[in-house]
């Protein structure tokens, strides 16, 4: 509740200390939910290690109370909010267990939908589409408007991951409309990002629409303190600034994206940001700088490569790589 409708979630560590101090004094249902809520807030903040510990505490309490539905709820959040970013294989395993064992139909649908999205993100397309389309049809039989909104969003995201952009677009637009009406900020920011990603890739991109989507998504992500979502917005803005603004705006966008990447301290997140930067340097004809990034990331490529920058960007320090990448981009655009 703190985060879903647009309020700040800066006090995750305070909630963690509160749960550690008082959850055991409550009934198992309330004590477990205190830990789940703490995990959700910490997940939004991108504090995944602490969030995982909160979810594991919740699971322990619910298991001791012999409450399988709440165990499944905590496991679902652990997989979707933490493991999806840190260990996809484990996330898929956990979601499959929840989907198979859930008695509550809403929990089963949530787990199946997230399971399908995770499968699609690893390249398993046919099975993920089958599952997602079945869940979409089932959800539309409900009377709950939030369930309808999520149905459109989840299938749209799945189609996007499966490469079916034109099928995804109308679903995401409908999901955005419904989420705006319902005021569900946390879901909405993701949907805005999905649509912006699709629009950026259009042959004739509507850059004004991209800018509007990014501004709205940035505003929501800032209000709820969602650092990973801010990073996702910043990465798209990097492409946006490169293609339709000035070189100085491109550098500012690169600095912001790499600053947020540095805060994540994640190899996969660092690689993702650097690949986007490389693509934009290639777009501007700075091929030796693009080659330096890709060689440093271990890609086997032909073509020009700046040997000095390749060596510098091969360091194991995420923070150093992020700082150096900004300097390299400035040099490339001035050359």
Short mmCIF file of C-alpha atoms in Angstrom, two decimals:
data_model
loop_
_atom_site.label_atom_id
_atom_site.label_comp_id
_atom_site.label_asym_id
_atom_site.label_seq_id
_atom_site.Cartn_x
_atom_site.Cartn_y
_atom_site.Cartn_z
CA UNK A 1 0.00 0.00 0.00
CA UNK A 2 2.91 2.34 0.75
CA UNK A 3 4.26 1.94 -2.73
CA UNK A 4 1.58 0.72 -5.11
CA UNK A 5 -0.34 3.96 -5.40
CA UNK A 6 2.54 6.36 -5.71
CA UNK A 7 3.95 7.05 -2.25
CA UNK A 8 7.61 7.08 -1.33
CA UNK A 9 9.25 3.83 -0.26
CA UNK A 10 12.44 5.30 1.17
CA UNK A 11 11.99 3.75 4.60
CA UNK A 12 12.52 0.11 3.67
CA UNK A 13 15.37 -0.38 6.11
CA UNK A 14 13.24 1.15 8.90
CA UNK A 15 10.48 -1.33 8.06
CA UNK A 16 13.03 -4.15 8.12
CA UNK A 17 14.17 -3.17 11.62
CA UNK A 18 10.55 -2.86 12.74
CA UNK A 19 9.69 -6.33 11.43
CA UNK A 20 12.80 -7.82 13.00
CA UNK A 21 11.83 -6.27 16.34
CA UNK A 22 8.10 -6.89 16.36
CA UNK A 23 6.89 -9.44 13.81
CA UNK A 24 7.34 -12.32 16.29
CA UNK A 25 4.99 -10.54 18.73
CA UNK A 26 2.11 -10.66 16.25
CA UNK A 27 -0.09 -13.50 15.08
CA UNK A 28 1.58 -15.58 12.34
CA UNK A 29 -0.63 -14.01 9.64
CA UNK A 30 0.21 -10.44 10.64
CA UNK A 31 3.84 -11.19 11.44
CA UNK A 32 4.37 -12.87 8.08
CA UNK A 33 2.59 -10.07 6.25
CA UNK A 34 4.83 -7.53 8.00
CA UNK A 35 7.82 -9.29 6.46
CA UNK A 36 6.16 -9.59 3.03
CA UNK A 37 5.33 -5.88 3.01
CA UNK A 38 8.89 -5.08 4.02
CA UNK A 39 10.18 -7.28 1.21
CA UNK A 40 7.98 -5.53 -1.35
CA UNK A 41 9.18 -2.07 -0.31
CA UNK A 42 12.84 -3.16 -0.35
CA UNK A 43 12.33 -4.78 -3.77
CA UNK A 44 10.98 -1.55 -5.17
CA UNK A 45 14.06 0.22 -3.83
CA UNK A 46 16.29 -2.33 -5.56
CA UNK A 47 17.70 -3.59 -2.23
CA UNK A 48 17.41 -7.19 -3.34
CA UNK A 49 19.64 -8.90 -0.79
CA UNK A 50 17.75 -7.41 2.15
CA UNK A 51 14.42 -7.99 0.39
CA UNK A 52 15.20 -11.69 -0.06
CA UNK A 53 15.91 -12.02 3.65
CA UNK A 54 12.54 -10.40 4.44
CA UNK A 55 10.67 -12.80 2.16
CA UNK A 56 12.49 -15.80 3.64
CA UNK A 57 11.47 -14.68 7.13
CA UNK A 58 7.85 -14.47 5.96
CA UNK A 59 8.02 -17.93 4.39
CA UNK A 60 9.45 -19.38 7.61
CA UNK A 61 6.63 -17.90 9.71
CA UNK A 62 3.89 -19.05 7.32
CA UNK A 63 5.37 -22.56 7.06
CA UNK A 64 5.51 -22.90 10.86
CA UNK A 65 1.86 -21.77 10.99
CA UNK A 66 1.00 -24.40 8.32
CA UNK A 67 -0.52 -21.74 6.04
CA UNK A 68 0.31 -22.88 2.46
CA UNK A 69 -1.56 -20.05 0.71
CA UNK A 70 0.50 -17.41 2.47
CA UNK A 71 3.67 -19.42 1.88
CA UNK A 72 2.84 -19.32 -1.83
CA UNK A 73 2.13 -15.58 -1.69
CA UNK A 74 5.54 -14.89 -0.12
CA UNK A 75 7.28 -17.22 -2.58
CA UNK A 76 5.56 -15.51 -5.51
CA UNK A 77 6.82 -12.10 -4.40
CA UNK A 78 10.30 -13.47 -3.75
CA UNK A 79 10.48 -14.91 -7.27
CA UNK A 80 8.88 -12.00 -9.13
CA UNK A 81 10.36 -9.07 -7.20
CA UNK A 82 13.85 -10.36 -6.32
CA UNK A 83 14.90 -13.55 -8.10
CA UNK A 84 13.69 -12.23 -11.46
CA UNK A 85 16.58 -9.75 -11.16
CA UNK A 86 19.18 -11.90 -9.43
CA UNK A 87 18.60 -15.56 -10.42
CA UNK A 88 16.16 -16.23 -13.27
CA UNK A 89 16.55 -20.00 -13.18
CA UNK A 90 15.64 -20.10 -9.50
CA UNK A 91 12.75 -17.68 -10.10
CA UNK A 92 11.29 -20.01 -12.73
CA UNK A 93 11.59 -22.99 -10.37
CA UNK A 94 9.86 -21.16 -7.51
CA UNK A 95 7.05 -19.83 -9.72
CA UNK A 96 6.41 -23.31 -11.16
CA UNK A 97 6.06 -24.73 -7.64
CA UNK A 98 3.65 -21.97 -6.60
CA UNK A 99 1.58 -22.36 -9.77
CA UNK A 100 1.35 -26.14 -9.35
CA UNK A 101 0.54 -26.13 -5.63
CA UNK A 102 -1.66 -23.03 -5.25
CA UNK A 103 -5.26 -23.71 -4.25
CA UNK A 104 -6.30 -20.05 -4.37
CA UNK A 105 -7.14 -19.34 -8.04
CA UNK A 106 -5.88 -15.74 -7.95
CA UNK A 107 -2.51 -16.85 -6.61
CA UNK A 108 -2.34 -19.61 -9.23
CA UNK A 109 -3.04 -17.13 -12.06
CA UNK A 110 -0.46 -14.65 -10.77
CA UNK A 111 2.18 -17.37 -10.52
CA UNK A 112 1.33 -18.81 -13.95
CA UNK A 113 1.46 -15.38 -15.56
CA UNK A 114 4.81 -14.48 -13.99
CA UNK A 115 6.10 -17.96 -14.89
CA UNK A 116 5.18 -17.37 -18.54
CA UNK A 117 6.95 -13.99 -18.59
CA UNK A 118 10.09 -15.48 -17.03
CA UNK A 119 10.10 -18.30 -19.58
CA UNK A 120 9.77 -15.81 -22.45
CA UNK A 121 12.66 -13.75 -21.07
CA UNK A 122 14.87 -16.85 -21.38
CA UNK A 123 13.80 -17.57 -24.98
CA UNK A 124 11.13 -20.24 -24.33
CA UNK A 125 8.41 -18.66 -26.45
CA UNK A 126 5.81 -21.24 -27.53
CA UNK A 127 5.06 -22.58 -24.04
CA UNK A 128 5.05 -19.09 -22.49
CA UNK A 129 2.53 -17.77 -25.05
CA UNK A 130 0.23 -20.76 -24.50
CA UNK A 131 0.20 -20.24 -20.73
CA UNK A 132 -0.19 -16.46 -20.98
CA UNK A 133 -3.12 -16.61 -23.39
CA UNK A 134 -4.95 -19.11 -21.19
CA UNK A 135 -4.50 -16.87 -18.14
CA UNK A 136 -5.62 -13.80 -20.10
CA UNK A 137 -8.89 -15.48 -21.09
CA UNK A 138 -9.49 -16.69 -17.52
CA UNK A 139 -8.84 -13.28 -15.97
CA UNK A 140 -11.33 -11.54 -18.22
CA UNK A 141 -14.07 -13.70 -16.68
CA UNK A 142 -13.56 -11.92 -13.35
CA UNK A 143 -15.55 -8.87 -12.24
CA UNK A 144 -12.50 -7.21 -10.65
CA UNK A 145 -11.19 -4.22 -12.64
CA UNK A 146 -7.65 -4.57 -11.28
CA UNK A 147 -7.54 -8.17 -12.50
CA UNK A 148 -8.66 -7.00 -15.97
CA UNK A 149 -5.96 -4.33 -16.04
CA UNK A 150 -3.30 -6.85 -15.09
CA UNK A 151 -4.55 -9.27 -17.74
CA UNK A 152 -3.93 -6.75 -20.54
CA UNK A 153 -0.55 -5.70 -19.14
CA UNK A 154 0.81 -9.20 -18.56
CA UNK A 155 -0.15 -10.50 -22.00
CA UNK A 156 1.23 -7.33 -23.60
CA UNK A 157 4.54 -7.77 -21.79
CA UNK A 158 4.67 -11.42 -22.82
CA UNK A 159 4.06 -10.58 -26.49
CA UNK A 160 6.76 -7.91 -26.32
CA UNK A 161 9.29 -10.39 -24.92
CA UNK A 162 8.28 -12.90 -27.60
CA UNK A 163 8.97 -10.35 -30.34
CA UNK A 164 5.31 -9.78 -31.25
CA UNK A 165 5.43 -6.01 -30.87
CA UNK A 166 2.35 -5.16 -32.89
CA UNK A 167 0.27 -7.62 -30.89
CA UNK A 168 1.67 -6.16 -27.66
CA UNK A 169 1.00 -2.49 -28.45
CA UNK A 170 -2.85 -2.38 -28.20
CA UNK A 171 -2.80 -4.54 -25.06
CA UNK A 172 -0.31 -2.21 -23.36
CA UNK A 173 -2.29 0.87 -24.38
CA UNK A 174 -5.46 -0.62 -22.91
CA UNK A 175 -3.57 -1.63 -19.77
CA UNK A 176 -2.25 1.93 -19.37
CA UNK A 177 -5.75 3.37 -19.74
CA UNK A 178 -7.17 1.06 -17.09
CA UNK A 179 -4.29 1.53 -14.65
CA UNK A 180 -4.52 5.31 -14.90
CA UNK A 181 -8.23 5.10 -14.05
CA UNK A 182 -7.53 2.79 -11.10
CA UNK A 183 -4.52 4.79 -9.88
CA UNK A 184 -2.24 1.75 -9.65
CA UNK A 185 1.10 3.49 -9.98
CA UNK A 186 3.50 0.60 -9.44
CA UNK A 187 2.03 -1.47 -12.27
CA UNK A 188 1.58 1.57 -14.50
CA UNK A 189 5.25 2.58 -14.51
CA UNK A 190 6.23 -0.83 -15.89
CA UNK A 191 3.60 -0.66 -18.62
CA UNK A 192 4.76 2.82 -19.67
CA UNK A 193 8.30 1.46 -19.91
CA UNK A 194 7.19 -1.55 -22.00
CA UNK A 195 5.36 0.71 -24.46
CA UNK A 196 8.29 3.13 -24.67
CA UNK A 197 10.64 0.22 -25.45
CA UNK A 198 8.38 -0.88 -28.31
CA UNK A 199 7.98 2.64 -29.69
CA UNK A 200 11.73 3.33 -29.64
CA UNK A 201 12.25 0.29 -31.90
CA UNK A 202 9.67 1.40 -34.50
CA UNK A 203 11.08 2.07 -37.97
CA UNK A 204 9.62 5.57 -37.77
CA UNK A 205 9.50 6.11 -34.04
CA UNK A 206 7.06 8.65 -32.60
CA UNK A 207 9.67 10.42 -30.49
CA UNK A 208 7.20 12.85 -28.97
CA UNK A 209 5.20 9.88 -27.63
CA UNK A 210 8.40 8.31 -26.31
CA UNK A 211 9.24 11.53 -24.48
CA UNK A 212 5.79 11.72 -22.90
CA UNK A 213 5.91 8.08 -21.80
CA UNK A 214 9.36 8.55 -20.26
CA UNK A 215 8.35 11.72 -18.41
CA UNK A 216 5.30 10.00 -16.89
CA UNK A 217 7.26 6.86 -16.01
CA UNK A 218 10.10 8.88 -14.46
CA UNK A 219 7.65 10.86 -12.33
CA UNK A 220 6.02 7.72 -10.92
CA UNK A 221 9.30 5.86 -10.38
CA UNK A 222 10.69 8.89 -8.53
CA UNK A 223 7.64 9.15 -6.28
CA UNK A 224 7.77 5.50 -5.25
CA UNK A 225 11.56 5.38 -5.02
CA UNK A 226 11.87 2.54 -7.56
CA UNK A 227 15.55 2.58 -8.51
CA UNK A 228 15.47 -0.28 -11.00
CA UNK A 229 12.55 1.34 -12.81
CA UNK A 230 14.39 4.68 -12.83
CA UNK A 231 17.33 2.86 -14.42
CA UNK A 232 15.06 1.34 -17.08
CA UNK A 233 13.66 4.79 -17.87
CA UNK A 234 17.17 6.25 -18.02
CA UNK A 235 18.30 3.60 -20.50
CA UNK A 236 15.45 4.37 -22.88
CA UNK A 237 16.12 8.11 -22.45
CA UNK A 238 19.71 7.41 -23.48
CA UNK A 239 18.46 6.13 -26.83
CA UNK A 240 15.86 8.91 -27.05
CA UNK A 241 18.43 11.66 -26.40
CA UNK A 242 20.88 10.12 -28.84
CA UNK A 243 18.37 9.93 -31.69
CA UNK A 244 16.40 13.16 -31.41
CA UNK A 245 18.20 15.61 -29.11
CA UNK A 246 21.70 17.08 -28.93
CA UNK A 247 25.06 15.49 -28.20
CA UNK A 248 25.12 17.32 -24.88
CA UNK A 249 21.72 15.81 -23.99
CA UNK A 250 23.07 12.40 -24.99
CA UNK A 251 25.99 12.83 -22.56
CA UNK A 252 23.65 13.94 -19.75
CA UNK A 253 21.45 10.89 -20.38
CA UNK A 254 24.51 8.61 -20.40
CA UNK A 255 25.72 10.06 -17.09
CA UNK A 256 22.32 9.45 -15.48
CA UNK A 257 21.99 5.90 -16.82
CA UNK A 258 25.50 4.98 -15.72
CA UNK A 259 25.05 6.62 -12.30
CA UNK A 260 21.96 4.51 -11.65
CA UNK A 261 23.75 1.44 -13.03
CA UNK A 262 26.63 2.03 -10.63
CA UNK A 263 24.20 2.11 -7.69
CA UNK A 264 22.89 -1.35 -8.66
CA UNK A 265 26.37 -2.93 -8.41
CA UNK A 266 25.23 -5.72 -10.73
CA UNK A 267 27.24 -7.26 -13.56
CA UNK A 268 24.14 -7.97 -15.64
CA UNK A 269 22.76 -4.44 -15.19
CA UNK A 270 26.17 -2.94 -16.04
CA UNK A 271 26.39 -5.04 -19.21
CA UNK A 272 22.87 -4.05 -20.27
CA UNK A 273 23.58 -0.33 -19.95
CA UNK A 274 26.93 -0.59 -21.72
CA UNK A 275 25.35 -2.43 -24.66
CA UNK A 276 22.83 0.38 -25.11
CA UNK A 277 25.64 2.95 -24.97
CA UNK A 278 27.59 0.91 -27.55
CA UNK A 279 24.58 0.81 -29.88
CA UNK A 280 24.21 4.60 -29.74
CA UNK A 281 27.92 5.20 -30.34
CA UNK A 282 27.59 2.94 -33.37
CA UNK A 283 24.57 4.98 -34.49
CA UNK A 284 26.76 8.10 -34.40
CA UNK A 285 29.52 6.37 -36.39
CA UNK A 286 31.93 6.03 -33.44
CA UNK A 287 32.77 2.46 -34.34
CA UNK A 288 36.11 2.09 -32.52
CA UNK A 289 34.48 3.20 -29.26
CA UNK A 290 31.52 0.89 -29.82
CA UNK A 291 33.99 -1.91 -30.52
CA UNK A 292 35.90 -1.14 -27.31
CA UNK A 293 32.76 -1.66 -25.22
CA UNK A 294 31.77 -4.85 -26.95
CA UNK A 295 35.26 -6.35 -26.79
CA UNK A 296 35.44 -5.45 -23.08
CA UNK A 297 32.13 -7.29 -22.59
CA UNK A 298 33.63 -10.37 -24.22
CA UNK A 299 31.89 -10.17 -27.60
CA UNK A 300 33.72 -11.72 -30.54
CA UNK A 301 33.45 -8.94 -33.10
CA UNK A 302 35.24 -7.80 -36.22
CA UNK A 303 35.82 -4.17 -37.03
CA UNK A 304 37.60 -1.28 -35.35
CA UNK A 305 38.27 -1.24 -31.63
CA UNK A 306 39.94 1.43 -29.50
CA UNK A 307 42.58 -0.66 -27.65
CA UNK A 308 43.11 1.80 -24.81
CA UNK A 309 39.43 2.07 -23.91
CA UNK A 310 38.93 -1.68 -24.32
CA UNK A 311 41.64 -2.30 -21.73
CA UNK A 312 40.25 0.33 -19.35
CA UNK A 313 36.69 -0.98 -19.58
CA UNK A 314 37.83 -4.55 -18.86
CA UNK A 315 38.30 -3.80 -15.15
CA UNK A 316 36.19 -5.85 -12.71
CA UNK A 317 35.03 -2.77 -10.79
CA UNK A 318 31.46 -1.80 -11.81
CA UNK A 319 31.92 1.68 -10.37
CA UNK A 320 35.12 2.29 -12.32
CA UNK A 321 33.63 1.00 -15.57
CA UNK A 322 30.62 3.31 -15.19
CA UNK A 323 32.80 6.38 -14.57
CA UNK A 324 35.15 5.53 -17.44
CA UNK A 325 32.27 4.90 -19.84
CA UNK A 326 31.03 8.46 -19.40
CA UNK A 327 34.52 9.83 -20.11
CA UNK A 328 34.81 7.61 -23.16
CA UNK A 329 31.43 8.74 -24.51
CA UNK A 330 32.46 12.39 -24.12
CA UNK A 331 35.70 11.75 -25.97
CA UNK A 332 33.92 9.83 -28.72
CA UNK A 333 31.34 12.54 -29.38
CA UNK A 334 33.98 15.26 -29.44
CA UNK A 335 36.20 13.44 -31.92
#
